[in-house]
XYZ file of C-alpha atoms in Angstrom:
562
model
C -220.705 -153.620 47.162
C -217.748 -154.141 44.160
C -216.290 -151.572 42.056
C -217.850 -151.419 38.946
C -214.744 -152.065 36.927
C -214.061 -155.539 38.586
C -218.487 -156.128 38.647
C -217.350 -155.846 34.254
C -214.584 -157.611 34.633
C -216.023 -160.829 36.209
C -219.035 -160.392 34.146
C -216.648 -161.314 30.429
C -214.930 -163.862 32.611
C -218.175 -166.256 32.190
C -218.948 -165.445 29.399
C -215.137 -166.673 28.166
C -215.666 -169.821 30.503
C -218.779 -171.155 29.007
C -217.682 -169.445 25.093
C -214.306 -172.374 26.140
C -217.372 -174.744 27.516
C -218.641 -174.528 23.694
C -215.187 -175.084 21.809
C -213.912 -177.814 23.350
C -217.519 -179.421 22.915
C -217.150 -178.820 19.744
C -213.938 -180.554 19.229
C -214.339 -183.425 20.785
C -218.604 -184.637 20.188
C -218.704 -187.839 17.606
C -222.087 -186.942 16.081
C -222.190 -184.752 13.180
C -225.906 -183.058 14.983
C -223.054 -181.818 17.545
C -219.527 -181.121 15.770
C -221.170 -179.772 12.318
C -224.632 -178.431 13.464
C -223.675 -177.357 16.906
C -226.966 -178.183 18.602
C -226.083 -177.871 22.101
C -225.817 -174.871 24.376
C -223.344 -174.607 27.769
C -224.114 -172.486 30.768
C -223.086 -171.589 34.123
C -225.513 -171.520 36.883
C -225.220 -170.689 40.846
C -226.014 -172.059 44.182
C -229.495 -170.260 44.000
C -230.272 -172.272 39.852
C -229.840 -168.114 39.026
C -228.451 -168.331 35.073
C -224.928 -166.311 35.483
C -224.124 -166.443 31.774
C -224.296 -168.640 28.460
C -222.499 -168.581 25.442
C -224.821 -167.731 22.100
C -225.957 -171.016 21.312
C -229.004 -172.672 21.066
C -231.518 -169.954 22.441
C -234.687 -172.115 23.954
C -231.785 -174.265 25.275
C -230.976 -172.354 27.442
C -233.712 -170.245 29.516
C -235.069 -173.608 30.367
C -231.418 -174.464 32.013
C -232.585 -173.067 35.564
C -235.164 -175.503 35.870
C -233.208 -178.424 35.544
C -230.226 -177.085 37.812
C -232.672 -176.045 40.507
C -234.605 -180.374 40.069
C -231.163 -181.925 40.264
C -230.206 -179.450 43.409
C -233.336 -180.577 45.223
C -232.911 -184.100 44.516
C -229.661 -184.658 45.449
C -230.192 -182.150 48.854
C -227.264 -182.671 50.718
C -226.100 -185.714 48.960
C -223.858 -183.168 46.677
C -220.270 -183.846 46.638
C -217.385 -182.474 44.398
C -216.400 -184.795 41.583
C -220.368 -185.597 41.147
C -221.551 -185.550 37.315
C -224.967 -185.284 37.000
C -227.937 -186.255 34.052
C -231.151 -184.894 32.774
C -233.072 -185.392 29.820
C -236.769 -186.062 31.146
C -238.865 -182.205 30.637
C -241.187 -183.458 33.323
C -238.355 -182.507 35.264
C -236.901 -179.419 34.415
C -235.918 -179.872 30.865
C -236.860 -178.640 27.030
C -237.126 -182.394 25.915
C -235.897 -185.749 25.852
C -233.442 -185.054 22.999
C -231.233 -182.603 24.576
C -229.353 -184.324 27.617
C -228.017 -182.793 30.210
C -224.916 -183.083 32.024
C -223.840 -181.003 35.264
C -220.832 -180.269 36.875
C -221.052 -179.210 40.648
C -218.341 -176.536 42.161
C -217.891 -176.357 45.529
C -216.736 -172.964 47.338
C -215.958 -173.159 51.496
C -217.249 -176.597 51.334
C -220.362 -175.955 49.573
C -222.334 -175.731 45.989
C -221.448 -172.253 44.782
C -221.908 -172.640 41.072
C -222.959 -175.228 38.265
C -221.218 -176.360 35.558
C -224.285 -177.252 32.523
C -223.379 -178.718 28.762
C -227.185 -179.370 27.116
C -226.642 -181.547 24.241
C -228.865 -182.723 21.745
C -228.321 -186.013 21.513
C -228.644 -188.254 17.355
C -230.525 -190.823 19.082
C -232.305 -191.679 22.687
C -233.873 -194.882 22.615
C -237.976 -194.977 22.327
C -240.047 -196.092 19.368
C -238.464 -194.482 16.105
C -235.144 -193.415 15.140
C -233.805 -190.025 15.349
C -235.361 -189.040 18.667
C -238.646 -187.379 17.216
C -241.351 -190.005 17.105
C -244.080 -187.939 14.953
C -246.520 -191.283 16.270
C -246.506 -190.624 20.078
C -249.459 -190.389 22.297
C -247.065 -189.858 25.151
C -244.130 -189.301 26.571
C -243.208 -193.318 26.960
C -243.511 -193.459 23.342
C -240.409 -190.592 22.617
C -237.658 -191.574 24.760
C -235.566 -192.914 27.249
C -236.973 -190.817 30.441
C -233.750 -189.629 33.024
C -234.738 -187.901 35.504
C -231.942 -186.746 37.688
C -229.500 -189.430 38.128
C -226.136 -189.579 39.503
C -223.285 -190.915 36.723
C -220.241 -189.711 38.563
C -219.888 -190.212 42.841
C -217.063 -187.956 44.482
C -215.665 -189.452 41.329
C -216.080 -192.546 40.792
C -218.272 -193.215 38.006
C -221.290 -195.632 38.676
C -220.563 -197.855 35.325
C -223.512 -199.815 35.754
C -225.794 -196.955 35.929
C -223.823 -195.196 32.261
C -224.511 -199.195 30.932
C -227.746 -199.394 31.290
C -228.573 -195.076 29.923
C -226.335 -196.886 26.549
C -228.275 -200.146 26.351
C -230.989 -197.385 25.888
C -229.958 -196.065 22.964
C -229.405 -197.169 18.499
C -225.837 -196.086 18.558
C -224.325 -196.810 22.060
C -220.290 -195.797 20.713
C -221.826 -192.607 18.935
C -223.684 -192.072 22.536
C -221.105 -192.079 24.619
C -218.793 -190.411 22.824
C -221.006 -187.212 22.962
C -221.856 -187.825 26.219
C -217.805 -187.348 27.234
C -217.588 -184.300 25.010
C -220.566 -182.976 27.196
C -218.711 -183.899 30.486
C -214.881 -182.504 29.533
C -217.000 -179.465 28.785
C -218.650 -179.476 31.705
C -215.309 -180.359 33.587
C -213.530 -177.216 31.772
C -216.336 -175.171 33.290
C -215.124 -176.552 36.901
C -211.381 -175.853 35.907
C -212.297 -172.463 34.660
C -214.492 -171.152 37.773
C -211.850 -173.026 40.302
C -209.153 -170.861 38.641
C -211.816 -167.442 39.129
C -212.168 -168.144 42.305
C -209.014 -168.428 43.000
C -207.505 -165.226 41.779
C -210.528 -162.855 43.051
C -211.127 -165.355 45.918
C -214.723 -166.631 46.967
C -216.248 -164.006 48.381
C -215.307 -161.052 45.119
C -216.475 -163.486 42.779
C -219.892 -165.499 44.855
C -220.660 -161.486 46.004
C -220.566 -160.588 41.825
C -223.590 -162.599 40.423
C -226.182 -160.503 42.610
C -224.451 -157.133 40.966
C -224.193 -159.353 37.627
C -227.457 -160.582 37.701
C -229.095 -156.210 38.821
C -227.152 -154.937 36.281
C -228.733 -157.090 33.452
C -231.837 -156.216 35.237
C -230.956 -152.787 35.182
C -230.115 -152.572 31.318
C -233.410 -155.077 30.565
C -236.076 -152.476 32.145
C -234.573 -149.318 30.162
C -234.873 -150.609 27.222
C -238.624 -151.629 28.389
C -239.239 -148.767 29.740
C -238.517 -147.303 25.527
C -241.075 -148.768 24.946
C -244.886 -147.563 24.144
C -247.825 -148.798 27.109
C -250.525 -150.538 26.123
C -252.386 -154.212 25.728
C -251.165 -156.093 22.324
C -252.151 -159.021 21.643
C -250.753 -161.546 18.902
C -251.105 -164.895 17.216
C -248.856 -167.752 16.201
C -250.473 -170.433 13.907
C -248.881 -174.529 13.858
C -250.053 -176.596 10.650
C -250.773 -179.249 12.821
C -250.004 -182.140 14.907
C -248.980 -185.100 13.322
C -253.268 -187.108 13.974
C -255.546 -184.658 13.212
C -255.337 -181.493 14.555
C -254.887 -178.607 12.262
C -254.773 -174.985 12.963
C -253.443 -174.743 16.375
C -252.681 -171.600 17.816
C -250.542 -169.986 20.191
C -252.459 -166.668 21.317
C -251.244 -163.873 23.568
C -251.516 -161.041 25.324
C -249.197 -158.749 26.824
C -249.410 -155.902 29.754
C -246.584 -152.983 28.708
C -247.008 -150.708 31.312
C -243.523 -149.278 32.577
C -240.578 -151.463 32.859
C -242.170 -154.636 32.749
C -244.124 -157.021 30.828
C -246.968 -159.577 31.633
C -247.158 -161.983 28.872
C -250.638 -164.141 29.179
C -250.200 -167.518 26.808
C -254.136 -168.685 28.954
C -256.113 -168.682 25.535
C -253.833 -171.141 23.598
C -254.850 -174.002 21.714
C -255.813 -177.229 24.942
C -252.849 -179.795 24.642
C -253.286 -181.866 21.247
C -252.497 -185.541 20.915
C -249.163 -185.325 19.267
C -245.348 -183.878 20.259
C -245.595 -180.314 19.860
C -247.118 -179.468 23.555
C -244.180 -177.493 24.616
C -243.058 -178.271 28.502
C -243.492 -176.188 31.606
C -239.638 -175.414 31.300
C -239.516 -175.012 27.428
C -242.406 -172.578 26.667
C -240.987 -170.293 30.237
C -237.582 -170.799 27.942
C -239.736 -169.319 24.969
C -240.858 -166.405 26.140
C -237.353 -165.141 27.915
C -236.142 -166.042 23.881
C -238.543 -163.430 22.663
C -237.495 -160.755 24.986
C -233.869 -161.613 24.714
C -234.444 -161.129 20.542
C -236.598 -157.312 21.524
C -234.008 -155.929 23.996
C -230.220 -154.060 23.354
C -228.251 -156.939 22.196
C -225.706 -155.729 24.368
C -227.173 -156.747 27.570
C -225.654 -159.875 28.790
C -228.833 -162.551 28.991
C -228.692 -163.698 32.610
C -231.555 -164.704 35.320
C -231.636 -160.908 35.886
C -232.356 -159.920 32.172
C -236.197 -161.246 32.198
C -237.065 -159.994 35.545
C -239.705 -157.679 34.116
C -241.279 -160.432 32.530
C -244.189 -162.047 34.529
C -246.243 -165.113 32.701
C -249.598 -165.976 33.058
C -250.263 -170.463 31.410
C -253.179 -172.461 31.864
C -251.967 -175.914 32.891
C -253.995 -178.671 29.681
C -253.016 -176.150 27.190
C -250.674 -176.896 24.384
C -247.760 -174.312 25.952
C -248.277 -176.221 29.286
C -249.652 -179.777 28.813
C -250.477 -182.289 31.790
C -248.916 -185.169 31.472
C -248.153 -188.259 30.431
C -248.193 -185.737 26.951
C -245.793 -186.111 24.439
C -243.466 -182.936 23.654
C -240.239 -183.546 21.367
C -241.378 -181.333 19.155
C -242.016 -178.792 20.997
C -237.507 -176.998 21.406
C -239.123 -175.889 17.602
C -242.583 -175.983 17.439
C -244.106 -174.678 18.940
C -241.439 -172.723 21.045
C -240.552 -170.931 17.834
C -244.537 -169.855 17.637
C -244.547 -168.689 21.416
C -241.941 -166.410 20.602
C -242.859 -165.110 17.614
C -247.070 -164.413 18.953
C -245.143 -162.499 21.701
C -242.578 -160.615 18.968
C -245.888 -159.641 17.196
C -247.694 -158.360 19.747
C -245.479 -156.198 20.467
C -244.643 -154.826 17.004
C -246.826 -151.378 17.657
C -244.715 -151.018 20.862
C -241.387 -151.106 20.141
C -241.634 -151.109 15.897
C -237.987 -150.669 15.662
C -237.185 -153.655 17.283
C -239.414 -155.720 16.034
C -238.836 -159.324 14.026
C -240.374 -160.606 10.515
C -241.505 -164.315 10.857
C -238.597 -167.108 10.355
C -238.535 -170.153 8.216
C -240.063 -173.124 10.577
C -237.827 -176.103 11.266
C -238.430 -179.474 8.845
C -236.101 -182.062 9.684
C -235.637 -185.296 8.440
C -233.703 -188.168 9.830
C -232.640 -190.880 8.006
C -231.302 -194.717 9.312
C -229.882 -197.016 7.445
C -226.305 -199.132 6.599
C -223.949 -197.760 4.854
C -222.891 -199.920 1.987
C -219.536 -198.193 2.484
C -218.501 -200.261 6.357
C -221.287 -201.984 6.194
C -222.822 -200.379 9.916
C -226.353 -199.072 10.843
C -226.350 -194.960 10.481
C -228.848 -192.183 11.803
C -228.656 -189.054 9.301
C -230.289 -186.124 10.535
C -230.449 -183.050 7.417
C -229.814 -180.111 8.652
C -229.525 -178.604 5.058
C -231.136 -176.182 3.281
C -232.116 -173.904 6.017
C -234.868 -171.675 5.964
C -234.779 -168.040 5.604
C -234.276 -165.728 8.411
C -237.335 -162.976 9.090
C -236.351 -159.020 8.315
C -236.534 -156.358 11.056
C -236.171 -152.182 10.565
C -232.440 -152.541 10.281
C -232.398 -155.013 7.331
C -233.009 -158.006 5.411
C -234.046 -161.395 6.937
C -230.627 -163.461 7.247
C -230.208 -166.038 4.024
C -230.800 -169.399 4.950
C -230.078 -168.766 7.972
C -232.756 -171.365 9.918
C -235.339 -171.375 11.773
C -236.138 -168.643 14.425
C -235.993 -170.679 17.653
C -232.118 -171.632 17.193
C -231.435 -167.792 15.432
C -228.842 -168.860 13.614
C -226.677 -170.758 15.995
C -227.396 -173.825 14.656
C -225.571 -174.263 11.190
C -225.990 -177.096 8.448
C -223.046 -179.264 8.591
C -220.022 -179.572 5.812
C -221.168 -181.040 2.671
C -217.992 -182.640 1.961
C -218.294 -184.469 6.136
C -221.513 -185.587 5.008
C -221.487 -187.137 2.125
C -217.687 -188.984 3.130
C -219.585 -189.818 6.369
C -222.898 -191.222 5.419
C -224.283 -192.779 1.849
C -225.752 -189.153 0.591
C -225.029 -186.898 -2.207
C -225.835 -183.202 -2.618
C -226.873 -183.434 -6.332
C -228.161 -179.392 -5.972
C -227.923 -176.818 -2.784
C -228.290 -173.386 -3.731
C -230.837 -170.212 -2.683
C -234.219 -170.470 -3.493
C -234.787 -167.595 -5.471
C -238.181 -165.406 -4.408
C -238.790 -167.454 -0.918
C -238.096 -164.428 0.892
C -241.416 -162.448 1.552
C -241.193 -158.635 -0.159
C -241.251 -155.538 1.849
C -238.715 -152.341 2.533
C -236.555 -154.643 3.743
C -236.748 -158.370 2.598
C -236.462 -161.411 4.297
C -233.832 -164.029 4.037
C -234.386 -166.365 1.268
C -234.605 -170.086 1.879
C -232.738 -172.921 -0.086
C -233.561 -175.468 -2.958
C -231.358 -179.227 -1.908
C -231.740 -181.868 -4.012
C -229.741 -184.911 -1.690
C -229.318 -188.643 -3.403
C -229.833 -191.315 -0.714
C -226.674 -193.729 -2.535
C -227.759 -196.515 -0.173
C -228.357 -200.710 -1.496
C -230.427 -201.466 0.765
C -233.464 -199.531 1.501
C -233.518 -197.282 4.474
C -236.750 -195.885 6.636
C -237.217 -191.849 7.034
C -239.081 -190.010 10.240
C -240.375 -186.643 9.187
C -240.389 -183.843 12.270
C -241.781 -179.941 11.517
C -244.284 -177.763 10.585
C -244.344 -174.414 8.203
C -246.379 -176.244 5.395
C -249.805 -174.662 5.919
C -248.604 -171.549 7.432
C -245.843 -169.212 6.036
C -243.412 -167.025 7.675
C -245.463 -163.510 8.504
C -244.711 -160.373 7.447
C -244.563 -157.224 9.542
C -245.831 -153.707 10.105
C -247.019 -153.941 5.730
C -243.808 -156.959 4.944
C -245.147 -159.521 2.971
C -244.831 -163.204 3.622
C -242.157 -165.628 2.698
C -243.001 -168.757 0.858
C -243.914 -171.954 2.843
C -241.785 -175.134 2.688
C -242.311 -178.172 0.090
C -240.580 -181.545 0.942
C -240.538 -184.154 -1.892
C -239.823 -187.854 -2.186
C -238.881 -188.605 -5.747
C -238.817 -192.681 -6.562
C -237.261 -193.168 -10.063
C -240.926 -194.802 -12.215
C -243.025 -193.295 -9.941
C -245.026 -190.339 -9.260
C -243.245 -187.556 -6.425
C -244.160 -187.470 -2.930
C -244.861 -184.532 -0.840
C -243.722 -185.298 2.388
C -245.417 -184.367 5.524
C -244.117 -182.085 8.478
C -245.297 -185.700 10.937
C -244.147 -188.411 9.637
C -243.176 -191.626 10.622
C -241.796 -194.989 8.330
C -241.160 -193.693 4.911
C -238.968 -195.826 2.701
C -236.303 -194.647 0.675
C -234.878 -196.274 -1.663
C -231.309 -196.825 -3.388
C -230.877 -193.948 -5.398
C -234.050 -191.694 -4.097
C -233.844 -188.202 -3.937
C -234.884 -185.731 -1.366
C -236.070 -182.687 -3.083
C -236.154 -179.645 -0.750
C -237.402 -176.583 -1.222
C -237.298 -174.031 2.074
C -239.631 -171.512 3.374
C -238.551 -167.721 2.423
C -238.543 -165.274 5.944
C -241.370 -162.637 6.012
C -240.518 -159.039 4.924
C -240.611 -155.941 7.273
C -242.054 -152.634 6.187
C -244.229 -151.395 2.718
C -242.571 -152.683 -0.404
C -243.226 -149.679 -1.629
C -240.253 -148.108 0.229
C -237.770 -150.740 -1.098
C -235.192 -148.837 -3.366
C -234.794 -149.528 -6.833
C -230.994 -150.242 -6.501
C -231.234 -152.342 -3.797
C -233.956 -154.404 -5.823
C -231.622 -154.487 -9.086
C -229.543 -155.891 -6.657
C -231.481 -158.941 -5.359
C -231.781 -159.662 -8.995
C -228.383 -159.174 -9.890
C -227.462 -161.967 -6.871
C -229.904 -163.846 -8.271
C -232.310 -163.877 -4.633
C -235.449 -162.694 -6.962
C -235.869 -163.439 -10.443
C -237.432 -161.400 -12.850
C -240.553 -163.365 -12.462
C -240.571 -163.106 -8.912
C -240.587 -159.583 -9.104
C -243.144 -159.083 -11.578
C -245.136 -160.948 -9.629
C -244.399 -159.198 -6.273
C -245.174 -156.021 -8.832
C -248.418 -156.836 -9.024
C -249.313 -157.694 -5.275
C -248.532 -154.543 -4.220
C -250.727 -152.662 -6.641
C -253.944 -155.012 -6.320
C -253.126 -154.279 -2.093
C -252.680 -150.758 -3.048
C -256.265 -150.241 -4.865
C -257.749 -152.739 -2.225
């Protein structure tokens, strides 16, 4: 056994490495989706594909990385050499979904693979039938984009340029794609160099030997936390609006059995798999379960493979949480991942009410393709602005415009000024959406209102991908629900067009305006327990209006009368 101080130092050194990998990615990526909105994650796994460390980027990304490492490792068994770089994006080979391209660099210890340095980044386009990496019309995965099964891009340091050419040819904007891919590989190479320096400093025996103790320590912390929760069998449910192909009110039903220091999460009663792209690949589902668990335990516990040992998962193939191929799955990292996590959190709220979180706003994305009149070059722009509000908890109000729960604030909305400089659009209005957060002892975070004008000179086309128009973020333990999304397209001389959460081929005319009202998070606890001075501060800050406050008062009186 190593002494505790050395284990602690190496724990933090691993975490520092993945954080530095993230900083390298942020500063070198080409696309705004990466260098501004930060839709990427970095991690280190060991030779056994166990997650050793992750940076605090996008939670849903990282929980699935061990399955991806395992897939690459097993496919190339006996053929892995120093200087290699591997790629993978196929969800039926260990990935979350096709837009999340993953780069892997093996790190050798005494002639054998000892670690993997990993960067997973959401691409602005990955080919397929529609621009922007999401295809709401898809009914099979081949319509969603280029499928990259375990692939060797660099062989012992030599670029396989024929492979790179093939991959880049299958995306719409190869220049940006190549820049982002180089940033991903550079980030993973940073991890490789820092790991080699760590091995040189402490010696391979110490560094490799520390991994078991790091994982065991995280497991102990997680079990100690779970042991304080109330034993029992608990049930939770979350409902998605639709799949874009006529199937509505799609349920995720979870039964959680808590005994001692362990949980069994049973998702078998979830809705059968659907034609649309909200099905969740198995690695994505496992990541969503681990994400929910990570939200409920002590935030100081390292998040690695040891952390999740107390959780056993039961699922049934053929359901939305484990579909048979070739089901489409691209929206799954948002929905149903967030819905899986929230069904677990809702189930466990009676067992650990001080740790539970009310519902967060859901993702409702717009991807726009057109020609920039200033440069005459084609563009694809992903709207990461007008973020929804976060759910409240026992500790306080939800975060305003924090974004959807599966990212937990890890994905940012990009700079307005940079977006207006790089793309033909104008932010006419972008502010908090008053009264959108659910009332409660602690209020849900408010969403946003955005008026976005398109300054194109020829028609553009938009796709949407999201959820949360019919089913609002849930209130918890007496808290009220937040408001759902409301998205419209305004065209001069035409009636406002209500945008569906999942549609393709939306015509966008020059001067059209997207009017976006994003949802607020759910409230926590009885509204009657919210102090009057806090309500006055909400009014002063514009989070609520007098009309909204009066409506909430009427609602509370009606509930009390019932």
